[in-house]
Coordinates of N, CA and C in Angstrom, one line a residue:
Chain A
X18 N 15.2 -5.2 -5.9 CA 15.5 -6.1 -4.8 C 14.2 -6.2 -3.9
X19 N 13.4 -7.7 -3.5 CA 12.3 -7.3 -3.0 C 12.8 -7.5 -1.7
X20 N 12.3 -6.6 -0.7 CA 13.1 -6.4 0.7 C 11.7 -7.4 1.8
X21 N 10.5 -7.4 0.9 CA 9.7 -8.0 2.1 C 9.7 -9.0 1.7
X22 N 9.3 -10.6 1.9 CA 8.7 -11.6 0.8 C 7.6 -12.0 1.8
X23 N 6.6 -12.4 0.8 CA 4.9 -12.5 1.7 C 4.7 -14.0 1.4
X24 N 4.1 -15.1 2.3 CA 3.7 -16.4 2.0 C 2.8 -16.6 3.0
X25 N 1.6 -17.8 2.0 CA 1.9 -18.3 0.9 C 0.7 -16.9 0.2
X26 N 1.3 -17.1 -1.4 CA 0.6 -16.5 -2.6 C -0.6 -16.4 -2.3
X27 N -1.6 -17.6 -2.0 CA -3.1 -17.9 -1.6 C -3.4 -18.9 -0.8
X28 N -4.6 -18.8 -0.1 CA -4.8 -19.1 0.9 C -6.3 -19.9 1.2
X29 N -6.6 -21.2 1.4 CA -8.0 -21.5 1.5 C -8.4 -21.9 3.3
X30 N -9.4 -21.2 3.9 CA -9.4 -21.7 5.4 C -11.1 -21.7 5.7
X31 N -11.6 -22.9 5.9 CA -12.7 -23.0 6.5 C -13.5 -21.8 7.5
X32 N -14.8 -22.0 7.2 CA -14.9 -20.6 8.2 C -14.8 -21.2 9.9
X33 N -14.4 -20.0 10.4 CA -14.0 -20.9 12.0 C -12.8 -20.7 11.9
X34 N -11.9 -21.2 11.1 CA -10.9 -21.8 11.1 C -9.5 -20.5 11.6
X35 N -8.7 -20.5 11.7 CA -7.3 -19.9 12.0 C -6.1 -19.8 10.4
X36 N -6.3 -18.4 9.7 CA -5.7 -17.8 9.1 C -4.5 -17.2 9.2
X37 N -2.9 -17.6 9.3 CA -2.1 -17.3 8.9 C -1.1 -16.6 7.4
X38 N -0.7 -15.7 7.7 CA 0.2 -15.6 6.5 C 1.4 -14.6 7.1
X39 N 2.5 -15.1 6.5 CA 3.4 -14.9 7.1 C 4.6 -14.1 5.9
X40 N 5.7 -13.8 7.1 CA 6.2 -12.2 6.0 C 7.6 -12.2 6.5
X41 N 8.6 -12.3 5.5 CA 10.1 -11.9 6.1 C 10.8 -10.7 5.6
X42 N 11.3 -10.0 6.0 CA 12.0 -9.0 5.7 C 13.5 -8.8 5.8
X43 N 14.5 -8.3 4.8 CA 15.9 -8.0 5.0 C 16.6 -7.2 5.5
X44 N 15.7 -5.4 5.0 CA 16.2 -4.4 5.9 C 16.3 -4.5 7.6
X45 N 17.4 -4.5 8.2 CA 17.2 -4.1 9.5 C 16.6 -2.6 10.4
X46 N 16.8 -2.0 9.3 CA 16.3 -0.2 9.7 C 14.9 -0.5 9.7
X47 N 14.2 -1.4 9.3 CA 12.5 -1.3 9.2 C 12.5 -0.8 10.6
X48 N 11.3 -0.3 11.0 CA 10.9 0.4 12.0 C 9.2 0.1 12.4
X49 N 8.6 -0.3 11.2 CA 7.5 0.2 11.3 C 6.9 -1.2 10.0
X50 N 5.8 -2.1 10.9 CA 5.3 -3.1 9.9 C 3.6 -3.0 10.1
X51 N 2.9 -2.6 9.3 CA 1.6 -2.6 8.8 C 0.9 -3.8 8.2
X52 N -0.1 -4.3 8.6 CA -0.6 -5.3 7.4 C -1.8 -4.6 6.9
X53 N -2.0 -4.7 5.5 CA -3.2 -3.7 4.7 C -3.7 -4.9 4.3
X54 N -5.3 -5.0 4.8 CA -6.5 -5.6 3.6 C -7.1 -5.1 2.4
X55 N -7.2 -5.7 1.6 CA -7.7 -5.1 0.0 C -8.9 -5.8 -0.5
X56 N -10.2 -5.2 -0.8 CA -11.0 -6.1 -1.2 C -11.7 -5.8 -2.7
X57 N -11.8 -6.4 -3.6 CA -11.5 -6.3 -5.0 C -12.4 -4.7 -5.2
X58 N -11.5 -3.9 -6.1 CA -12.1 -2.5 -6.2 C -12.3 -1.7 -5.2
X59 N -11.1 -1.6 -4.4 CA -10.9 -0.8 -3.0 C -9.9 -0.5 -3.1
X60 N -9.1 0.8 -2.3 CA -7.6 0.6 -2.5 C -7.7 -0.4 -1.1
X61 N -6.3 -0.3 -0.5 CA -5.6 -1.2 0.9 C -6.4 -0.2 1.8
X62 N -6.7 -1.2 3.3 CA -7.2 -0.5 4.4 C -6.6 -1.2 5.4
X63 N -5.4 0.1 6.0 CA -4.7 -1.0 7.2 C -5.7 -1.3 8.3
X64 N -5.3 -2.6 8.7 CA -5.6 -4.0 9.7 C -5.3 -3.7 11.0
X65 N -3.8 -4.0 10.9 CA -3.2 -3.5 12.4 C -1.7 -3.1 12.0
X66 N -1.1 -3.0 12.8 CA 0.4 -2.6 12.7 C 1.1 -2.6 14.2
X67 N 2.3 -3.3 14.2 CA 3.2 -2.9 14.9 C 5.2 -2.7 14.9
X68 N 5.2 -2.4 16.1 CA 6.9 -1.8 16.0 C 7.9 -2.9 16.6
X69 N 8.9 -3.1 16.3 CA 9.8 -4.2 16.6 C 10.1 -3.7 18.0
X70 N 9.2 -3.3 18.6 CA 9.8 -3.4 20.3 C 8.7 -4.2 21.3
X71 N 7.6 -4.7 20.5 CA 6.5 -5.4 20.7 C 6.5 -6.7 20.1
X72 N 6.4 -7.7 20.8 CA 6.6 -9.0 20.2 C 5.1 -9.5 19.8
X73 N 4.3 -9.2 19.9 CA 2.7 -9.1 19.7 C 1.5 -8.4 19.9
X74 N 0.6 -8.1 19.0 CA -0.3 -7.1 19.3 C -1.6 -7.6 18.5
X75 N -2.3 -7.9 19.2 CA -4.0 -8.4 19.2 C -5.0 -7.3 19.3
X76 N -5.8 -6.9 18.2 CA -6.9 -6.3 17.9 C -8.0 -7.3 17.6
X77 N -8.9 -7.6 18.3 CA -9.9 -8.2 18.1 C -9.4 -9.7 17.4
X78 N -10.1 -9.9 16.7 CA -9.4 -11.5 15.8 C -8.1 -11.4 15.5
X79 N -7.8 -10.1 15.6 CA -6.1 -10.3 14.7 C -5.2 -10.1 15.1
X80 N -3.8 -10.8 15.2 CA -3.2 -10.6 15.7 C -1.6 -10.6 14.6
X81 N -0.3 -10.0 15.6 CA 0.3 -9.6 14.7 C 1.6 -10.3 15.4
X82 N 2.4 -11.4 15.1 CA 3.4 -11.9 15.8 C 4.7 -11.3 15.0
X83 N 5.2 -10.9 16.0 CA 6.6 -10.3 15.5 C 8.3 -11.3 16.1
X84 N 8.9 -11.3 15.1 CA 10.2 -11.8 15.8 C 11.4 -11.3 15.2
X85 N 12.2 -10.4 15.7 CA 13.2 -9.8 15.3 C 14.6 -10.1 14.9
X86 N 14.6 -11.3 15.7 CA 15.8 -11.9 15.5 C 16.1 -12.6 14.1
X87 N 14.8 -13.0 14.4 CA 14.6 -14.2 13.0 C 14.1 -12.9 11.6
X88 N 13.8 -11.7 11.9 CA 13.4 -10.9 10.6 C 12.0 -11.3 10.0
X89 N 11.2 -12.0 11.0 CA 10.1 -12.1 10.3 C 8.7 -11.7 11.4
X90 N 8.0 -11.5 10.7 CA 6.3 -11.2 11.3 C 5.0 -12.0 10.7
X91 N 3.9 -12.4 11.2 CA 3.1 -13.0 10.6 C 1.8 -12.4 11.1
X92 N 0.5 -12.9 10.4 CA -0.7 -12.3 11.0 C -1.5 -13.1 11.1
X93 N -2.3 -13.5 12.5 CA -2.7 -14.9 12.2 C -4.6 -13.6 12.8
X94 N -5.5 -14.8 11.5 CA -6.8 -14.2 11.7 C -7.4 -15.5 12.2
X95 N -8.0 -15.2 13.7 CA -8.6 -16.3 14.6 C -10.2 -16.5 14.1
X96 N -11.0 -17.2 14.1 CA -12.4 -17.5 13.7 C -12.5 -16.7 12.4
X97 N -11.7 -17.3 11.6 CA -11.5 -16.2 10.3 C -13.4 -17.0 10.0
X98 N -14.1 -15.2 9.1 CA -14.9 -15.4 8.8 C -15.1 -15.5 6.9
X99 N -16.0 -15.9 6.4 CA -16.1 -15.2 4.8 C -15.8 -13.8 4.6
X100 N -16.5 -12.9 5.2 CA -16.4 -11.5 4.9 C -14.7 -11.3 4.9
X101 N -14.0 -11.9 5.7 CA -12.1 -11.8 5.8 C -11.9 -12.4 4.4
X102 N -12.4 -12.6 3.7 CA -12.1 -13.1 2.7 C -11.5 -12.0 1.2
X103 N -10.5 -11.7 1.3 CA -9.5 -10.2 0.4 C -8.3 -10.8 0.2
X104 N -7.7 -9.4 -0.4 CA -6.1 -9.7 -0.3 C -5.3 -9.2 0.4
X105 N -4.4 -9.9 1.5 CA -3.4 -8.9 2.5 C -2.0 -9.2 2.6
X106 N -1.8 -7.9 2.6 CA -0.2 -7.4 2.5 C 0.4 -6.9 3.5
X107 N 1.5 -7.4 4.1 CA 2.5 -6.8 5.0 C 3.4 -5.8 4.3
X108 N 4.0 -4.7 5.0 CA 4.4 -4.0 4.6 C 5.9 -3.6 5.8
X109 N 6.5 -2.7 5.3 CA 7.6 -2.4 6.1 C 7.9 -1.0 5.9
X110 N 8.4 -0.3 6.8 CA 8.7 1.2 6.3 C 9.7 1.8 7.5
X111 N 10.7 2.4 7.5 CA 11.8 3.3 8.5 C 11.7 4.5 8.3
X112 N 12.1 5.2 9.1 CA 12.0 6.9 9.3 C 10.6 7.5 8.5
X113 N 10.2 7.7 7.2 CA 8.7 8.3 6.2 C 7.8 7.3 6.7
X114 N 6.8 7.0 7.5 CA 5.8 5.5 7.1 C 5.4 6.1 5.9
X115 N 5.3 6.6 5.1 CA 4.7 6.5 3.7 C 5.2 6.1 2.7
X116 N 6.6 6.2 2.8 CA 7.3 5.2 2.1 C 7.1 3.8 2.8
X117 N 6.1 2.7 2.2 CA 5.8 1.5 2.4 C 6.6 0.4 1.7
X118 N 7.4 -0.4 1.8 CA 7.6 -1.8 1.3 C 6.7 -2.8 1.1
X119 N 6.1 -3.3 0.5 CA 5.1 -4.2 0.2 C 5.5 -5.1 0.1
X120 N 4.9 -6.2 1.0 CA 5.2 -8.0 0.3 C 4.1 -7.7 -0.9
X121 N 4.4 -9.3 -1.5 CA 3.2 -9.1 -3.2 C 2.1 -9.9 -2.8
X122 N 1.5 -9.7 -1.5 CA 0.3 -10.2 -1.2 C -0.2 -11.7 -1.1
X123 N -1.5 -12.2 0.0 CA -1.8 -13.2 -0.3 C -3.4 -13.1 -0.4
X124 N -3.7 -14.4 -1.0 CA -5.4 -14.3 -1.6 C -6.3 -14.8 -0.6
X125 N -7.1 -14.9 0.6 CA -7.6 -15.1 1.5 C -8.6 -15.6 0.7
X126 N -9.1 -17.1 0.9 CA -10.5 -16.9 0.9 C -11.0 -18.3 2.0
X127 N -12.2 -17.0 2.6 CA -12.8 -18.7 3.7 C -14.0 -19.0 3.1
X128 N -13.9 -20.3 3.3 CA -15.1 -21.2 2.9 C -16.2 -21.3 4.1
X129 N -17.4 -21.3 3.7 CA -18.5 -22.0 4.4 C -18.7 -23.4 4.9
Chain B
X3 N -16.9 12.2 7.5 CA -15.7 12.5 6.8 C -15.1 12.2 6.0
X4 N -15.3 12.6 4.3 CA -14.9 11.9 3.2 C -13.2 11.4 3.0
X5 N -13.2 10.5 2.5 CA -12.1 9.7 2.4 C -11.2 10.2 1.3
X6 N -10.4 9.9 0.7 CA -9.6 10.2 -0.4 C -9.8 9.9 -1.5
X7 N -10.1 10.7 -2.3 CA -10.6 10.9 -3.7 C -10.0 10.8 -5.2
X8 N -10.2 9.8 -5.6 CA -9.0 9.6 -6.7 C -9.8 9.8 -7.9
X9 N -9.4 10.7 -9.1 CA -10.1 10.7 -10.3 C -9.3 10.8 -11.5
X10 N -9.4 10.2 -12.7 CA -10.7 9.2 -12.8 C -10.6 8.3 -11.9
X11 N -11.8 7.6 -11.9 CA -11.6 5.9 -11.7 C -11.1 4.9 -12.7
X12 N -11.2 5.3 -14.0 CA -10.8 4.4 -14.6 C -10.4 5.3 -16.4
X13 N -9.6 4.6 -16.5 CA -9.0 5.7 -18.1 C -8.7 4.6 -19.1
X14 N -8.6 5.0 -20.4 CA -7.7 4.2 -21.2 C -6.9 5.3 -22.5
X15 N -5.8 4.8 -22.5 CA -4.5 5.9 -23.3 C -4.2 4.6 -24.1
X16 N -3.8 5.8 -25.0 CA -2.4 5.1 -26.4 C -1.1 5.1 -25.6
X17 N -0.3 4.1 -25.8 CA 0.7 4.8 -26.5 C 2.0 5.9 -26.4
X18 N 2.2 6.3 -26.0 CA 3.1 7.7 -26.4 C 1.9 8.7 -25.8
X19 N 1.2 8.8 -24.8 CA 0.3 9.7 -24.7 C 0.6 9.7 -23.5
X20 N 0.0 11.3 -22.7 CA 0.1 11.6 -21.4 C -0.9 11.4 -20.2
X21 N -0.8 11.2 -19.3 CA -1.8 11.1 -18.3 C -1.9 11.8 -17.0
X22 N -2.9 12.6 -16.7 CA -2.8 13.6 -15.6 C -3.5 12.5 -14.5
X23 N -3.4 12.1 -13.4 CA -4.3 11.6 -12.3 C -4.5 12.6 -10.9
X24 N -5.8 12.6 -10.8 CA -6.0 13.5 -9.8 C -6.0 12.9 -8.0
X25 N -5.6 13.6 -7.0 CA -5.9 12.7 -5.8 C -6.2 14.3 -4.6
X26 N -7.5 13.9 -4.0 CA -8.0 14.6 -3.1 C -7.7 14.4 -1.4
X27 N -7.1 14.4 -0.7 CA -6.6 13.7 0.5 C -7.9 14.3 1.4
X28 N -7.9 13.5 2.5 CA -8.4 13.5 3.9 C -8.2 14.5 4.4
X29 N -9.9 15.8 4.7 CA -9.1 16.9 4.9 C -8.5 17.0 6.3
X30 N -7.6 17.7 6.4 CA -6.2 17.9 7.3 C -4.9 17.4 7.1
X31 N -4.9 16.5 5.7 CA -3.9 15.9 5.7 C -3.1 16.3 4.8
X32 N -1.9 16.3 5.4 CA -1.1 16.9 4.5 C 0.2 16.2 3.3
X33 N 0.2 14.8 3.9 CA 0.8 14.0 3.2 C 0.2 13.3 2.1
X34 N 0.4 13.4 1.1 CA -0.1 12.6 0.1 C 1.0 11.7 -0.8
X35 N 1.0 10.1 -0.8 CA 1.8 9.4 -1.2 C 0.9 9.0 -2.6
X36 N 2.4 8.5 -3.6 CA 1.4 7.6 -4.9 C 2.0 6.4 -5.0
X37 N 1.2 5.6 -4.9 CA 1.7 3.7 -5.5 C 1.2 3.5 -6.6
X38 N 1.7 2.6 -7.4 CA 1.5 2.0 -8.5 C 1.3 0.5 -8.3
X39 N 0.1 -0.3 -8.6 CA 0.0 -1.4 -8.0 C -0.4 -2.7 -9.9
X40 N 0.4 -3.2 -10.0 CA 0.4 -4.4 -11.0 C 0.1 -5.4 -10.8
X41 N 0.0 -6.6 -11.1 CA -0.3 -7.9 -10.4 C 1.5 -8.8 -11.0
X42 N 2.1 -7.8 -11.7 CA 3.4 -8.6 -11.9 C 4.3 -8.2 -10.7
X43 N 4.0 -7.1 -10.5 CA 5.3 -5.9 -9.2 C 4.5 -6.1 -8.2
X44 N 3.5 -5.9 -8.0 CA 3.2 -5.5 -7.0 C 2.4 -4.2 -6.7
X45 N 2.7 -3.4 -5.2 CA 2.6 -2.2 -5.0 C 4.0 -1.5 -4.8
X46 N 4.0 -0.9 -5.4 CA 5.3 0.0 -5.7 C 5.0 1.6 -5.1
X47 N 6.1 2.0 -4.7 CA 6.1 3.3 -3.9 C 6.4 4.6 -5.0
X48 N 5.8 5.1 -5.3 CA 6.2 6.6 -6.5 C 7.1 7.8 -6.0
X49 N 6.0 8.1 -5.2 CA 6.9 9.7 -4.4 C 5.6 9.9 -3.2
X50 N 6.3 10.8 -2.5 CA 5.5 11.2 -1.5 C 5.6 12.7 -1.6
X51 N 4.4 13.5 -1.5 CA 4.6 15.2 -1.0 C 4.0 15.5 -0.2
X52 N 4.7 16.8 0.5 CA 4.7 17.5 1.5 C 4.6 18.7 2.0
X53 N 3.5 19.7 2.1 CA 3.5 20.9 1.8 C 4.5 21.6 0.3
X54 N 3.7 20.9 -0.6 CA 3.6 21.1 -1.9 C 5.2 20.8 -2.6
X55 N 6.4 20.1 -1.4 CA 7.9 19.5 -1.5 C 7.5 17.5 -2.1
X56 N 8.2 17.5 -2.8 CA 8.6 16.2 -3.1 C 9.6 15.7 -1.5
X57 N 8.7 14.5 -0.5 CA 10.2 14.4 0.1 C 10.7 13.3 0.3
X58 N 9.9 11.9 -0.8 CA 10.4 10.8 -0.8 C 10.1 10.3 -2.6
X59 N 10.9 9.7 -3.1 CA 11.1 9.5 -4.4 C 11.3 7.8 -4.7
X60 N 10.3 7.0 -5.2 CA 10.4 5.6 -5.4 C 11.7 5.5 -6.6
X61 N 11.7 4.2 -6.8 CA 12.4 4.0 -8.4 C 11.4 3.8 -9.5
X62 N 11.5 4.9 -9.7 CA 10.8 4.7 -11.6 C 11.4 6.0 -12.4
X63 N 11.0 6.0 -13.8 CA 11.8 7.0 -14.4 C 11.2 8.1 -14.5
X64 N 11.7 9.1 -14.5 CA 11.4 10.7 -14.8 C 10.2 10.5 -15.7
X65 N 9.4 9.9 -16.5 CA 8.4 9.8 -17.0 C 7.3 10.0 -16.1
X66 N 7.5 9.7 -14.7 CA 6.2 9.9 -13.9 C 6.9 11.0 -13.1
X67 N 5.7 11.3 -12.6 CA 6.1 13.1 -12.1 C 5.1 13.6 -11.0
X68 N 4.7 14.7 -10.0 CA 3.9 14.4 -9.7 C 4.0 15.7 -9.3
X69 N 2.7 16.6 -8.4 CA 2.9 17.8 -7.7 C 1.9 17.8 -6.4
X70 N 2.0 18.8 -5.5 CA 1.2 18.7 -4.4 C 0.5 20.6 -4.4
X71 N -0.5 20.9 -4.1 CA -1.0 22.0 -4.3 C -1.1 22.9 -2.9
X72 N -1.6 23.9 -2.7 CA -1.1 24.3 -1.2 C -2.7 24.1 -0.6
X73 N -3.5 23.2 -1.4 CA -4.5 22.9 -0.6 C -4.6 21.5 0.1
X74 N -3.6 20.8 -0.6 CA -2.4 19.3 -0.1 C -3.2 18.6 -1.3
X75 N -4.1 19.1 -2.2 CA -4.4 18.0 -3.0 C -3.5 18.0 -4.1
X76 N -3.2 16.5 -5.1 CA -2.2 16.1 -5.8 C -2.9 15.6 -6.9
X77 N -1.5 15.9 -8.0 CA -1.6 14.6 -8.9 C -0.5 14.4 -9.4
X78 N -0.2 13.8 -10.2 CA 0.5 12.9 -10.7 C 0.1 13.0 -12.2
X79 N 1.5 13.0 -13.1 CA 1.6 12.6 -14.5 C 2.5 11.7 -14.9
X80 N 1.6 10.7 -16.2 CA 2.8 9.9 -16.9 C 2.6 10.3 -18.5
X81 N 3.6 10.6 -18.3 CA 4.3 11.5 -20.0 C 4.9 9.8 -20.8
X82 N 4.8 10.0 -22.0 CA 5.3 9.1 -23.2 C 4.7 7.8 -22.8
X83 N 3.6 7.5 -22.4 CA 3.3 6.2 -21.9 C 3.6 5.0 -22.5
X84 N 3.3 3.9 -22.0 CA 4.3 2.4 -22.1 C 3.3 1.8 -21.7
X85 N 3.1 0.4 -22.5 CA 1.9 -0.5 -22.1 C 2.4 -0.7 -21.2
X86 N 3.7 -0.9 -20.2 CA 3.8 -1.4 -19.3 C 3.3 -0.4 -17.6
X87 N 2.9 0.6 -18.4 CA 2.2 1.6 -17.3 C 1.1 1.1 -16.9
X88 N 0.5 0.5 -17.9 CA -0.8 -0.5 -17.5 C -1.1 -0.7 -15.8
X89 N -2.2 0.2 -15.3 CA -1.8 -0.1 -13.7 C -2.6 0.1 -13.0
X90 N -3.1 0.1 -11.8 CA -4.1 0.8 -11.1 C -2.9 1.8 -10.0
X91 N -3.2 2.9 -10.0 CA -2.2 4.3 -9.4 C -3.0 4.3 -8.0
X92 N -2.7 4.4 -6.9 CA -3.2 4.6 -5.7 C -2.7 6.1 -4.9
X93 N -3.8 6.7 -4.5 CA -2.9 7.9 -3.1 C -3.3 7.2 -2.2
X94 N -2.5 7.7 -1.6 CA -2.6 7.8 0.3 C -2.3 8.8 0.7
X95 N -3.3 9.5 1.7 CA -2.7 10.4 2.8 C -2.8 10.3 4.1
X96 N -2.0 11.2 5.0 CA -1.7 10.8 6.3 C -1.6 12.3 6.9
X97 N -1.6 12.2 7.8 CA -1.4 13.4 8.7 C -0.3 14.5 8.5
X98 N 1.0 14.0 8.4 CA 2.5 14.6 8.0 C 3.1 13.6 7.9
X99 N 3.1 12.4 7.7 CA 4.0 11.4 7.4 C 5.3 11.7 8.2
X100 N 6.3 11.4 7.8 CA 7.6 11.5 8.9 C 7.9 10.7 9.5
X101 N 7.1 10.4 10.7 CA 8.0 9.4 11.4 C 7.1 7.9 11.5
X102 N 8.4 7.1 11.7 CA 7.6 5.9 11.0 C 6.5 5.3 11.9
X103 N 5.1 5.0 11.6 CA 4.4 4.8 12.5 C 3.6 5.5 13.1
X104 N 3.9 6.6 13.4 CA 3.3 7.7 13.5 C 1.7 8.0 12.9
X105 N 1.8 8.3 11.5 CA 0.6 8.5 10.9 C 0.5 7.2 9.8
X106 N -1.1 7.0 10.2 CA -1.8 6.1 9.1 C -1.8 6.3 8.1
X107 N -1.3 6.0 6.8 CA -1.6 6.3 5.5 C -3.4 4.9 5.3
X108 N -4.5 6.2 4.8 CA -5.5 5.7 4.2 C -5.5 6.2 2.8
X109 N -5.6 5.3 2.3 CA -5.9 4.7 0.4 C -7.6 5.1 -0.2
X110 N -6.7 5.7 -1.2 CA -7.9 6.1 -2.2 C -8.2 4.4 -3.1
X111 N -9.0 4.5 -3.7 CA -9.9 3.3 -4.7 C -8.9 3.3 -5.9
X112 N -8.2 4.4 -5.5 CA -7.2 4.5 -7.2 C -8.0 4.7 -8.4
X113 N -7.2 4.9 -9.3 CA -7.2 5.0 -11.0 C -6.7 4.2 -11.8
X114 N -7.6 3.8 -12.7 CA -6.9 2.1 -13.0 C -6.8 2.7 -14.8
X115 N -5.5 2.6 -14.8 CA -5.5 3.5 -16.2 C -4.7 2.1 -16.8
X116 N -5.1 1.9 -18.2 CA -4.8 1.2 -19.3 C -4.7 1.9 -20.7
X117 N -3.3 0.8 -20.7 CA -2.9 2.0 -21.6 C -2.5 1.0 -23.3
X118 N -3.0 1.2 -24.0 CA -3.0 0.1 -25.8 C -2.1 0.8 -26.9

């Protein structure tokens, strides 16, 4: 049963441009949502994360919109550059964070 | 501060054959998780250990197995292998894992074992 689902699959954004990808989930016990970047021949390197008692949390370009009601979260990357250019996964996890839920990723890539 | 150390980096098996994967954690860390990552599934959750205890268990079959040593470093084995094991295996460690949010799990480069 996949409990997270990640969209869309891939992704094309000019550089400059405003990077979204977005993520819904069915467990309500989630507790705990991570987004991990991946860049070919690396394992995942978390991004940012937050907890369903925060409706938003901004690190630098990134930010993490959360909405509970509706069961979903998104990550929007502002002046997305080339170098953002990987694969990233939301994730989900209650009580262990190591036990992670994985959406099945999307393919970033910005253009020049 | 070296990062998490996965060996090999890369294997290839038959068959019906067994596979030991090694994972070095972040030293202080005492949690070490294993994912198995496909491009059909995904990343998939294996098991997690904890002061050398199994204390989270993904779905997959008793074929994969795994241990934690009292120096927190792990590995992991897959007995009777299956082309479908075909995979890149990832660790992660974390501080003590437990509570959700709490500690970062950081990722090793994995072992990308293929198996004919």
């Amino acid at each position: 049963q996949q409990q997270v689902k990640q969209s869309p699959q891939s992704l094309i954004v000019q550089k400059g441009g405003i990077s979204i990808i977005n993520c819904a989930y069915e467990n309500t016990a989630f507790d705990y949502f991570p987004w991990y970047q991946q860049f070919p021949g690396k394992g995942p390197a978390l991004l940012i994360a937050i907890r369903p008692d925060v409706s938003e949390k901004k690190e630098g370009r990134f930010t993490i919109s959360f909405n509970k009601s509706a069961k979903q979260f998104s990550l929007h990357i502002m002046d997305s550059q080339p170098g953002d250019s990987a694969t990233y996964f939301c994730a989900a996890s209650w009580g262990a964070a190591s036990k992670l839920t994985f959406g099945t990723g999307t393919r970033l890539q910005v253009t020049l | 501060k070296a990062g998490v150390t996965q060996t090999p980096r890369y294997l290839i098996k038959t068959r019906g054959q067994q596979v030991t994967l090694s994972c070095s954690p972040i030293s202080g860390h005492r949690s070490v998780s294993w994912y198995q990552q496909t491009p059909g599934q995904g990343l998939q959750f294996l098991f997690e250990y904890f002061s050398e205890t199994q204390r989270n268990k993904g779905n997959f079959p008793g074929r994969f197995s795994g241990r934690q040593f009292s120096n927190s470093r792990s590995e992991m084995n897959v007995s009777t292998l299956e082309l479908g094991d075909s995979a890149l295996y990832l660790c992660a460690s974390s501080l003590s894992g437990g509570s959700a949010g709490a500690n970062v799990l950081t990722f090793g480069a994995g072992s990308r074992l293929t198996v004919l």
